[in-house]
């Protein structure tokens, strides 16, 4: 029999502290009305000085293992999609694996911007179908507010912190990872970039003064690419799976802007009840946004079998991806 990969457990964690649009009105020249109308965001959760990405990832993973009924010795690998690791190295995955008590399992980070979680699921599926692993934890975790320029009103209103995790197994029952479509285009990489702090422009006092270690984004251009890429990824993933868009029950999209989510939903012909939206509460948490939404949808009973679910993401790179999950 062919091997399959199933999501068998989910979890998420967001920091307690909430930053409201009213708080942001005191920090930059903006209004609650502009933020809500243009993005759909009302609040976002932000970490304190003592909390890092691995702390959020750890709690999300504990929940995913608990809901899967996994002991530490069941886990064979941990992968983390993040653009805000605790350190450039060692990887956040190594820190999480050790704190989960998993022993000496392989653990590594990868970076695909806000598409990180979808890229992670595709990697997990490939590893499981190859027979290399039977049980793997996939995490999307970010502390974007640590690299936010709080003087830039066009971007600082968007981002929040959080983590989501799933347990992926060769044994169901669960959400079977179906067909997918993914891609990238480095020609438009400068639309969304953290310019300094890497080997191209190492951090100096000057780069820090110029805010070059924070997120630089051409919002309106990013928006246009995101709408096109998320729509196309979903449609191609569905075509590969051989199901018409009329059979989609739920869209769980990256939460970057409700207008992008709405455009993707319209392209699939979905009604508002068929789209999971939590951007109003969390803002854009990059690689964490889809697994947070997935865990919330799971705990709300929205994924009770049978369900055809589509995930869609777009992010820095630029990268994109869509995957069908069948519960
Ligand atoms: N408050 C008030 N006004 C603001 C503002 C804010 N926080 N941010 C921008 N504006 C102003 C702009 O200065 C501009 O003013 P002008 O017309 O006088 O020049 C006007 O609002 C419109 O700006 P624009 O950038 O065209 O707005 P937009 O409708 O594209 O919305 C984003 C801006 C950033 C919300 C939107 O482009 C977006 O969500 N982009 C995608 C972001 C994203 O997904 N990033 C991550 C990818 S995973």
mmCIF file of C-alpha atoms and ligand atoms in Angstrom:
data_model
loop_
_atom_site.group_PDB
_atom_site.id
_atom_site.type_symbol
_atom_site.label_atom_id
_atom_site.label_comp_id
_atom_site.label_asym_id
_atom_site.label_seq_id
_atom_site.Cartn_x
_atom_site.Cartn_y
_atom_site.Cartn_z
ATOM 1 C CA UNK A 1 0.000 0.000 0.000
ATOM 2 C CA UNK A 2 1.199 3.532 -0.764
ATOM 3 C CA UNK A 3 2.451 5.513 2.176
ATOM 4 C CA UNK A 4 0.512 8.671 3.165
ATOM 5 C CA UNK A 5 1.180 11.559 5.561
ATOM 6 C CA UNK A 6 -1.445 12.775 8.043
ATOM 7 C CA UNK A 7 -1.720 15.703 10.433
ATOM 8 C CA UNK A 8 -2.574 13.961 13.706
ATOM 9 C CA UNK A 9 -2.038 16.746 16.239
ATOM 10 C CA UNK A 10 -2.028 20.551 16.382
ATOM 11 C CA UNK A 11 -1.065 23.296 18.817
ATOM 12 C CA UNK A 12 -0.393 27.005 19.020
ATOM 13 C CA UNK A 13 0.912 29.674 21.332
ATOM 14 C CA UNK A 14 0.761 33.463 21.277
ATOM 15 C CA UNK A 15 2.278 35.800 23.853
ATOM 16 C CA UNK A 16 -0.099 37.334 26.396
ATOM 17 C CA UNK A 17 0.594 41.004 25.739
ATOM 18 C CA UNK A 18 -1.771 42.636 23.248
ATOM 19 C CA UNK A 19 -1.008 45.721 21.151
ATOM 20 C CA UNK A 20 -4.183 47.432 19.932
ATOM 21 C CA UNK A 21 -4.734 49.833 17.074
ATOM 22 C CA UNK A 22 -5.376 52.500 19.722
ATOM 23 C CA UNK A 23 -1.872 51.814 21.096
ATOM 24 C CA UNK A 24 -0.440 52.234 17.592
ATOM 25 C CA UNK A 25 -2.308 55.538 17.152
ATOM 26 C CA UNK A 26 -0.064 56.848 19.960
ATOM 27 C CA UNK A 27 3.114 55.568 18.272
ATOM 28 C CA UNK A 28 2.713 56.530 14.575
ATOM 29 C CA UNK A 29 0.466 58.673 12.397
ATOM 30 C CA UNK A 30 -2.354 56.185 11.864
ATOM 31 C CA UNK A 31 -5.930 55.473 12.882
ATOM 32 C CA UNK A 32 -7.871 52.436 13.996
ATOM 33 C CA UNK A 33 -10.236 53.035 11.068
ATOM 34 C CA UNK A 34 -7.426 53.002 8.460
ATOM 35 C CA UNK A 35 -5.872 49.841 9.886
ATOM 36 C CA UNK A 36 -9.176 47.952 10.102
ATOM 37 C CA UNK A 37 -10.366 49.027 6.645
ATOM 38 C CA UNK A 38 -7.068 48.434 4.828
ATOM 39 C CA UNK A 39 -5.893 45.285 6.665
ATOM 40 C CA UNK A 40 -8.638 43.823 8.896
ATOM 41 C CA UNK A 41 -6.289 43.887 11.912
ATOM 42 C CA UNK A 42 -7.576 45.056 15.317
ATOM 43 C CA UNK A 43 -5.013 43.610 17.739
ATOM 44 C CA UNK A 44 -1.759 41.645 17.633
ATOM 45 C CA UNK A 45 0.081 39.716 20.374
ATOM 46 C CA UNK A 46 3.633 40.791 21.099
ATOM 47 C CA UNK A 47 6.455 39.180 23.038
ATOM 48 C CA UNK A 48 8.269 40.787 25.955
ATOM 49 C CA UNK A 49 12.060 41.232 26.104
ATOM 50 C CA UNK A 50 12.578 37.833 27.741
ATOM 51 C CA UNK A 51 10.623 35.750 25.211
ATOM 52 C CA UNK A 52 12.022 34.408 21.944
ATOM 53 C CA UNK A 53 10.730 32.335 19.047
ATOM 54 C CA UNK A 54 11.746 28.984 20.570
ATOM 55 C CA UNK A 55 9.671 29.709 23.701
ATOM 56 C CA UNK A 56 6.497 30.040 21.624
ATOM 57 C CA UNK A 57 7.465 27.102 19.401
ATOM 58 C CA UNK A 58 8.040 24.901 22.457
ATOM 59 C CA UNK A 59 4.536 25.439 23.850
ATOM 60 C CA UNK A 60 2.893 24.972 20.430
ATOM 61 C CA UNK A 61 4.816 21.709 19.940
ATOM 62 C CA UNK A 62 3.907 20.408 23.399
ATOM 63 C CA UNK A 63 0.234 20.910 22.536
ATOM 64 C CA UNK A 64 0.647 19.234 19.123
ATOM 65 C CA UNK A 65 2.346 16.209 20.747
ATOM 66 C CA UNK A 66 -0.323 16.027 23.441
ATOM 67 C CA UNK A 67 -3.186 16.136 20.926
ATOM 68 C CA UNK A 68 -1.427 13.459 18.844
ATOM 69 C CA UNK A 69 -0.871 11.322 21.945
ATOM 70 C CA UNK A 70 2.880 11.254 21.247
ATOM 71 C CA UNK A 71 5.600 10.650 23.826
ATOM 72 C CA UNK A 72 8.984 12.339 23.289
ATOM 73 C CA UNK A 73 10.454 9.035 22.064
ATOM 74 C CA UNK A 74 7.842 8.912 19.253
ATOM 75 C CA UNK A 75 9.227 12.005 17.491
ATOM 76 C CA UNK A 76 11.852 11.344 14.810
ATOM 77 C CA UNK A 77 12.541 14.896 13.547
ATOM 78 C CA UNK A 78 11.665 18.553 14.173
ATOM 79 C CA UNK A 79 11.619 21.249 11.510
ATOM 80 C CA UNK A 80 10.957 24.945 12.056
ATOM 81 C CA UNK A 81 10.007 27.507 9.425
ATOM 82 C CA UNK A 82 10.992 30.946 10.703
ATOM 83 C CA UNK A 83 12.543 34.251 9.629
ATOM 84 C CA UNK A 84 13.044 35.243 13.268
ATOM 85 C CA UNK A 85 15.053 32.400 14.820
ATOM 86 C CA UNK A 86 16.398 32.902 18.350
ATOM 87 C CA UNK A 87 19.871 33.144 16.782
ATOM 88 C CA UNK A 88 21.303 32.957 13.248
ATOM 89 C CA UNK A 89 22.760 29.747 14.635
ATOM 90 C CA UNK A 90 22.207 27.380 16.406
ATOM 91 C CA UNK A 91 18.836 26.631 14.858
ATOM 92 C CA UNK A 92 15.624 27.178 16.774
ATOM 93 C CA UNK A 93 14.649 23.582 15.940
ATOM 94 C CA UNK A 94 17.642 22.226 17.901
ATOM 95 C CA UNK A 95 16.687 24.307 20.929
ATOM 96 C CA UNK A 96 13.049 23.178 20.768
ATOM 97 C CA UNK A 97 13.910 19.492 20.237
ATOM 98 C CA UNK A 98 16.158 19.478 23.302
ATOM 99 C CA UNK A 99 13.651 21.328 25.493
ATOM 100 C CA UNK A 100 10.953 18.844 24.405
ATOM 101 C CA UNK A 101 13.245 16.048 25.616
ATOM 102 C CA UNK A 102 13.418 14.387 22.205
ATOM 103 C CA UNK A 103 16.997 13.209 22.582
ATOM 104 C CA UNK A 104 19.324 13.453 19.614
ATOM 105 C CA UNK A 105 16.810 13.527 16.740
ATOM 106 C CA UNK A 106 17.567 15.523 13.562
ATOM 107 C CA UNK A 107 16.282 19.105 13.909
ATOM 108 C CA UNK A 108 16.692 22.047 11.575
ATOM 109 C CA UNK A 109 15.303 25.433 10.561
ATOM 110 C CA UNK A 110 14.390 26.483 7.064
ATOM 111 C CA UNK A 111 13.360 29.838 5.716
ATOM 112 C CA UNK A 112 10.567 30.529 3.248
ATOM 113 C CA UNK A 113 9.131 33.741 4.750
ATOM 114 C CA UNK A 114 5.420 33.636 5.405
ATOM 115 C CA UNK A 115 5.187 30.483 3.247
ATOM 116 C CA UNK A 116 7.345 28.642 5.798
ATOM 117 C CA UNK A 117 4.632 26.417 7.231
ATOM 118 C CA UNK A 118 3.337 25.241 3.837
ATOM 119 C CA UNK A 119 6.929 24.547 2.747
ATOM 120 C CA UNK A 120 7.367 22.615 6.007
ATOM 121 C CA UNK A 121 4.298 20.460 5.425
ATOM 122 C CA UNK A 122 5.523 19.607 1.923
ATOM 123 C CA UNK A 123 8.935 18.618 3.340
ATOM 124 C CA UNK A 124 7.259 16.480 6.019
ATOM 125 C CA UNK A 125 5.103 14.771 3.419
ATOM 126 C CA UNK A 126 8.144 14.034 1.242
ATOM 127 C CA UNK A 127 10.114 12.603 4.173
ATOM 128 C CA UNK A 128 7.228 10.413 5.268
ATOM 129 C CA UNK A 129 6.416 9.160 1.780
ATOM 130 C CA UNK A 130 10.096 8.343 1.242
ATOM 131 C CA UNK A 131 10.027 6.121 4.332
ATOM 132 C CA UNK A 132 12.750 8.118 6.091
ATOM 133 C CA UNK A 133 10.489 9.186 8.982
ATOM 134 C CA UNK A 134 7.131 8.091 10.390
ATOM 135 C CA UNK A 135 6.558 10.931 12.845
ATOM 136 C CA UNK A 136 7.769 14.504 12.460
ATOM 137 C CA UNK A 137 6.888 17.831 14.098
ATOM 138 C CA UNK A 138 6.458 20.823 11.769
ATOM 139 C CA UNK A 139 6.530 24.266 13.373
ATOM 140 C CA UNK A 140 5.920 27.774 12.054
ATOM 141 C CA UNK A 141 7.123 30.267 14.668
ATOM 142 C CA UNK A 142 7.941 33.966 14.637
ATOM 143 C CA UNK A 143 8.716 37.004 16.737
ATOM 144 C CA UNK A 144 8.246 39.514 13.918
ATOM 145 C CA UNK A 145 7.806 42.388 16.347
ATOM 146 C CA UNK A 146 11.498 41.995 17.226
ATOM 147 C CA UNK A 147 12.428 43.073 13.662
ATOM 148 C CA UNK A 148 9.645 45.622 13.157
ATOM 149 C CA UNK A 149 10.459 49.281 12.489
ATOM 150 C CA UNK A 150 8.124 50.993 14.952
ATOM 151 C CA UNK A 151 8.609 54.330 13.135
ATOM 152 C CA UNK A 152 7.269 52.966 9.826
ATOM 153 C CA UNK A 153 3.493 53.228 9.829
ATOM 154 C CA UNK A 154 3.172 51.318 6.562
ATOM 155 C CA UNK A 155 4.540 48.133 8.119
ATOM 156 C CA UNK A 156 4.490 48.316 11.940
ATOM 157 C CA UNK A 157 0.714 48.028 12.067
ATOM 158 C CA UNK A 158 0.809 44.636 10.361
ATOM 159 C CA UNK A 159 2.899 42.251 12.424
ATOM 160 C CA UNK A 160 2.457 40.067 15.501
ATOM 161 C CA UNK A 161 4.191 37.165 17.245
ATOM 162 C CA UNK A 162 3.151 33.534 17.660
ATOM 163 C CA UNK A 163 3.803 29.903 16.869
ATOM 164 C CA UNK A 164 1.861 26.941 15.569
ATOM 165 C CA UNK A 165 2.879 23.302 15.318
ATOM 166 C CA UNK A 166 1.547 20.077 13.871
ATOM 167 C CA UNK A 167 2.404 16.432 14.386
ATOM 168 C CA UNK A 168 2.655 14.652 11.021
ATOM 169 C CA UNK A 169 2.486 10.866 10.915
ATOM 170 C CA UNK A 170 2.520 8.015 8.417
ATOM 171 C CA UNK A 171 -0.483 6.624 10.324
ATOM 172 C CA UNK A 172 -3.952 8.205 10.317
ATOM 173 C CA UNK A 173 -6.606 9.010 11.114
ATOM 174 C CA UNK A 174 -6.067 12.706 10.578
ATOM 175 C CA UNK A 175 -5.792 15.302 7.847
ATOM 176 C CA UNK A 176 -4.171 13.564 4.863
ATOM 177 C CA UNK A 177 -1.636 15.818 3.154
ATOM 178 C CA UNK A 178 -2.772 15.844 -0.454
ATOM 179 C CA UNK A 179 -1.541 17.532 -3.608
ATOM 180 C CA UNK A 180 0.281 20.831 -3.536
ATOM 181 C CA UNK A 181 1.802 23.530 -5.667
ATOM 182 C CA UNK A 182 4.773 25.633 -4.584
ATOM 183 C CA UNK A 183 7.290 28.022 -6.081
ATOM 184 C CA UNK A 184 9.573 31.021 -5.703
ATOM 185 C CA UNK A 185 10.855 34.073 -7.589
ATOM 186 C CA UNK A 186 14.050 35.785 -6.416
ATOM 187 C CA UNK A 187 13.628 38.499 -9.077
ATOM 188 C CA UNK A 188 11.179 40.265 -6.760
ATOM 189 C CA UNK A 189 13.017 39.495 -3.513
ATOM 190 C CA UNK A 190 13.627 43.180 -2.733
ATOM 191 C CA UNK A 191 9.883 43.828 -2.277
ATOM 192 C CA UNK A 192 10.097 42.285 1.201
ATOM 193 C CA UNK A 193 13.504 42.162 2.817
ATOM 194 C CA UNK A 194 15.510 42.563 6.011
ATOM 195 C CA UNK A 195 18.425 44.317 4.281
ATOM 196 C CA UNK A 196 21.184 44.139 6.901
ATOM 197 C CA UNK A 197 22.476 41.685 9.461
ATOM 198 C CA UNK A 198 23.398 38.959 6.974
ATOM 199 C CA UNK A 199 26.554 38.390 4.930
ATOM 200 C CA UNK A 200 25.535 40.911 2.225
ATOM 201 C CA UNK A 201 25.471 43.793 4.703
ATOM 202 C CA UNK A 202 26.715 42.748 8.145
ATOM 203 C CA UNK A 203 25.272 44.635 11.121
ATOM 204 C CA UNK A 204 27.092 47.849 12.031
ATOM 205 C CA UNK A 205 26.090 50.870 14.120
ATOM 206 C CA UNK A 206 25.165 52.577 10.820
ATOM 207 C CA UNK A 207 22.901 49.761 9.616
ATOM 208 C CA UNK A 208 21.129 49.707 12.962
ATOM 209 C CA UNK A 209 20.689 53.507 12.964
ATOM 210 C CA UNK A 210 19.197 53.241 9.462
ATOM 211 C CA UNK A 211 16.757 50.517 10.664
ATOM 212 C CA UNK A 212 18.219 48.129 8.106
ATOM 213 C CA UNK A 213 17.859 45.191 10.492
ATOM 214 C CA UNK A 214 14.054 45.602 10.343
ATOM 215 C CA UNK A 215 11.420 44.623 7.774
ATOM 216 C CA UNK A 216 11.471 46.700 4.579
ATOM 217 C CA UNK A 217 8.414 46.175 2.434
ATOM 218 C CA UNK A 218 6.849 47.570 -0.709
ATOM 219 C CA UNK A 219 3.324 46.873 0.527
ATOM 220 C CA UNK A 220 1.247 47.557 -2.565
ATOM 221 C CA UNK A 221 3.515 45.547 -4.920
ATOM 222 C CA UNK A 222 3.717 42.681 -2.418
ATOM 223 C CA UNK A 223 -0.061 42.774 -2.209
ATOM 224 C CA UNK A 224 -0.508 42.305 -5.975
ATOM 225 C CA UNK A 225 1.927 39.379 -6.168
ATOM 226 C CA UNK A 226 0.351 37.763 -3.091
ATOM 227 C CA UNK A 227 -3.156 37.830 -4.561
ATOM 228 C CA UNK A 228 -2.026 36.248 -7.841
ATOM 229 C CA UNK A 229 0.291 33.631 -6.342
ATOM 230 C CA UNK A 230 -2.110 32.458 -3.625
ATOM 231 C CA UNK A 231 -4.973 32.132 -6.079
ATOM 232 C CA UNK A 232 -2.852 30.197 -8.586
ATOM 233 C CA UNK A 233 -1.288 27.916 -5.927
ATOM 234 C CA UNK A 234 -4.713 26.937 -4.605
ATOM 235 C CA UNK A 235 -6.169 26.292 -8.040
ATOM 236 C CA UNK A 236 -3.161 24.226 -9.155
ATOM 237 C CA UNK A 237 -3.101 22.200 -5.913
ATOM 238 C CA UNK A 238 -6.806 21.417 -6.345
ATOM 239 C CA UNK A 239 -6.270 20.476 -9.976
ATOM 240 C CA UNK A 240 -3.398 18.159 -8.976
ATOM 241 C CA UNK A 241 -5.633 16.576 -6.323
ATOM 242 C CA UNK A 242 -8.411 16.172 -8.868
ATOM 243 C CA UNK A 243 -11.138 17.950 -6.913
ATOM 244 C CA UNK A 244 -13.177 20.899 -8.195
ATOM 245 C CA UNK A 245 -13.148 24.138 -6.218
ATOM 246 C CA UNK A 246 -16.858 23.587 -5.493
ATOM 247 C CA UNK A 247 -15.788 20.714 -3.210
ATOM 248 C CA UNK A 248 -13.590 22.892 -0.973
ATOM 249 C CA UNK A 249 -15.030 23.133 2.534
ATOM 250 C CA UNK A 250 -12.540 25.477 4.174
ATOM 251 C CA UNK A 251 -9.736 27.845 3.124
ATOM 252 C CA UNK A 252 -7.017 28.479 5.691
ATOM 253 C CA UNK A 253 -4.879 31.164 4.164
ATOM 254 C CA UNK A 254 -1.817 33.026 5.389
ATOM 255 C CA UNK A 255 -3.160 35.971 7.379
ATOM 256 C CA UNK A 256 -1.417 38.982 5.842
ATOM 257 C CA UNK A 257 -4.329 41.244 4.961
ATOM 258 C CA UNK A 258 -8.045 40.405 4.964
ATOM 259 C CA UNK A 259 -8.311 41.840 1.435
ATOM 260 C CA UNK A 260 -5.768 39.263 0.193
ATOM 261 C CA UNK A 261 -7.668 36.481 1.988
ATOM 262 C CA UNK A 262 -10.933 37.751 0.510
ATOM 263 C CA UNK A 263 -9.493 37.842 -3.028
ATOM 264 C CA UNK A 264 -8.248 34.233 -2.665
ATOM 265 C CA UNK A 265 -11.630 33.122 -1.325
ATOM 266 C CA UNK A 266 -13.433 34.809 -4.233
ATOM 267 C CA UNK A 267 -11.143 33.073 -6.746
ATOM 268 C CA UNK A 268 -12.218 29.763 -5.200
ATOM 269 C CA UNK A 269 -15.888 30.818 -5.134
ATOM 270 C CA UNK A 270 -16.067 30.418 -1.344
ATOM 271 C CA UNK A 271 -18.524 32.095 1.017
ATOM 272 C CA UNK A 272 -17.222 33.945 4.122
ATOM 273 C CA UNK A 273 -18.199 30.972 6.348
ATOM 274 C CA UNK A 274 -15.799 28.781 4.362
ATOM 275 C CA UNK A 275 -12.780 30.942 5.145
ATOM 276 C CA UNK A 276 -10.926 30.888 8.459
ATOM 277 C CA UNK A 277 -9.944 34.409 9.499
ATOM 278 C CA UNK A 278 -8.115 35.411 12.680
ATOM 279 C CA UNK A 279 -6.039 38.298 11.326
ATOM 280 C CA UNK A 280 -8.242 40.663 13.331
ATOM 281 C CA UNK A 281 -6.762 39.227 16.558
ATOM 282 C CA UNK A 282 -3.191 38.311 15.616
ATOM 283 C CA UNK A 283 -2.115 40.421 12.613
ATOM 284 C CA UNK A 284 0.469 38.873 10.307
ATOM 285 C CA UNK A 285 2.518 36.279 12.217
ATOM 286 C CA UNK A 286 4.339 35.095 9.058
ATOM 287 C CA UNK A 287 5.132 31.350 9.123
ATOM 288 C CA UNK A 288 3.023 30.951 12.275
ATOM 289 C CA UNK A 289 -0.232 32.274 10.862
ATOM 290 C CA UNK A 290 -1.498 29.127 9.123
ATOM 291 C CA UNK A 291 -0.680 26.627 11.909
ATOM 292 C CA UNK A 292 -2.236 28.958 14.502
ATOM 293 C CA UNK A 293 -5.397 29.137 12.383
ATOM 294 C CA UNK A 294 -5.304 25.383 11.772
ATOM 295 C CA UNK A 295 -5.151 24.653 15.491
ATOM 296 C CA UNK A 296 -7.968 27.086 16.235
ATOM 297 C CA UNK A 297 -10.102 25.560 13.466
ATOM 298 C CA UNK A 298 -9.358 22.068 14.794
ATOM 299 C CA UNK A 299 -10.302 22.987 18.377
ATOM 300 C CA UNK A 300 -13.471 24.736 17.118
ATOM 301 C CA UNK A 301 -14.560 21.474 15.464
ATOM 302 C CA UNK A 302 -14.326 22.905 11.935
ATOM 303 C CA UNK A 303 -12.158 20.038 10.682
ATOM 304 C CA UNK A 304 -14.447 17.170 11.646
ATOM 305 C CA UNK A 305 -14.213 14.557 8.866
ATOM 306 C CA UNK A 306 -15.002 14.598 5.975
ATOM 307 C CA UNK A 307 -13.547 17.979 4.992
ATOM 308 C CA UNK A 308 -11.537 19.255 2.040
ATOM 309 C CA UNK A 309 -9.279 22.016 3.319
ATOM 310 C CA UNK A 310 -6.940 24.209 1.268
ATOM 311 C CA UNK A 311 -3.970 26.062 2.742
ATOM 312 C CA UNK A 312 -2.478 28.998 0.808
ATOM 313 C CA UNK A 313 0.564 31.121 1.585
ATOM 314 C CA UNK A 314 2.805 33.796 0.135
ATOM 315 C CA UNK A 315 5.902 35.419 1.567
ATOM 316 C CA UNK A 316 9.414 36.782 1.350
ATOM 317 C CA UNK A 317 11.632 35.239 -1.249
ATOM 318 C CA UNK A 318 9.209 35.641 -2.907
ATOM 319 C CA UNK A 319 7.744 32.229 -2.137
ATOM 320 C CA UNK A 320 4.274 30.760 -2.372
ATOM 321 C CA UNK A 321 2.481 27.493 -1.865
ATOM 322 C CA UNK A 322 -0.908 25.822 -1.682
ATOM 323 C CA UNK A 323 -1.731 22.363 -0.331
ATOM 324 C CA UNK A 324 -4.934 20.336 -0.089
ATOM 325 C CA UNK A 325 -5.615 18.504 3.188
ATOM 326 C CA UNK A 326 -8.397 15.932 3.381
ATOM 327 C CA UNK A 327 -9.871 15.178 6.776
HETATM 328 N N1 LIG B 1 -2.096 54.646 8.539
HETATM 329 C C1 LIG B 1 -2.593 55.598 7.743
HETATM 330 N N2 LIG B 1 -2.209 55.754 6.455
HETATM 331 C C2 LIG B 1 -1.324 54.895 5.979
HETATM 332 C C3 LIG B 1 -0.762 53.871 6.761
HETATM 333 C C4 LIG B 1 -1.184 53.765 8.085
HETATM 334 N N3 LIG B 1 -0.716 52.820 8.908
HETATM 335 N N4 LIG B 1 0.101 53.171 5.998
HETATM 336 C C5 LIG B 1 0.090 53.726 4.779
HETATM 337 N N5 LIG B 1 -0.750 54.774 4.772
HETATM 338 C C6 LIG B 1 -1.059 55.668 3.666
HETATM 339 C C7 LIG B 1 0.056 55.725 2.644
HETATM 340 O O1 LIG B 1 1.048 56.641 3.054
HETATM 341 C C8 LIG B 1 -0.683 56.171 1.426
HETATM 342 O O2 LIG B 1 -0.874 57.554 1.501
HETATM 343 P P1 LIG B 1 -0.763 58.482 0.182
HETATM 344 O O3 LIG B 1 -1.817 57.944 -0.756
HETATM 345 O O4 LIG B 1 -1.016 59.839 0.705
HETATM 346 O O5 LIG B 1 0.617 58.233 -0.317
HETATM 347 C C9 LIG B 1 -2.037 55.484 1.560
HETATM 348 O O6 LIG B 1 -2.164 55.149 2.950
HETATM 349 C C10 LIG B 1 -2.190 54.235 0.744
HETATM 350 O O7 LIG B 1 -0.984 53.480 0.862
HETATM 351 P P2 LIG B 1 -0.819 52.074 0.175
HETATM 352 O O8 LIG B 1 0.516 51.531 0.530
HETATM 353 O O9 LIG B 1 -1.195 52.183 -1.268
HETATM 354 O O10 LIG B 1 -1.961 51.283 0.943
HETATM 355 P P3 LIG B 1 -2.481 49.831 0.686
HETATM 356 O O11 LIG B 1 -3.924 49.878 0.476
HETATM 357 O O12 LIG B 1 -1.637 49.083 -0.306
HETATM 358 O O13 LIG B 1 -2.246 49.168 2.110
HETATM 359 C C11 LIG B 1 -0.719 47.610 3.109
HETATM 360 C C12 LIG B 1 -0.930 49.044 2.623
HETATM 361 C C13 LIG B 1 0.699 47.485 3.604
HETATM 362 C C14 LIG B 1 -1.687 47.374 4.260
HETATM 363 C C15 LIG B 1 -1.024 46.635 1.959
HETATM 364 O O14 LIG B 1 -0.324 47.051 0.809
HETATM 365 C C16 LIG B 1 -0.630 45.232 2.265
HETATM 366 O O15 LIG B 1 -1.220 44.590 3.117
HETATM 367 N N6 LIG B 1 0.341 44.702 1.527
HETATM 368 C C17 LIG B 1 0.738 43.307 1.642
HETATM 369 C C18 LIG B 1 1.551 43.174 2.882
HETATM 370 C C19 LIG B 1 1.940 41.763 3.078
HETATM 371 O O16 LIG B 1 1.172 40.890 2.825
HETATM 372 N N7 LIG B 1 3.162 41.576 3.550
HETATM 373 C C20 LIG B 1 3.663 40.341 3.916
HETATM 374 C C21 LIG B 1 3.662 39.377 2.804
HETATM 375 S S1 LIG B 1 3.542 37.838 3.493
#
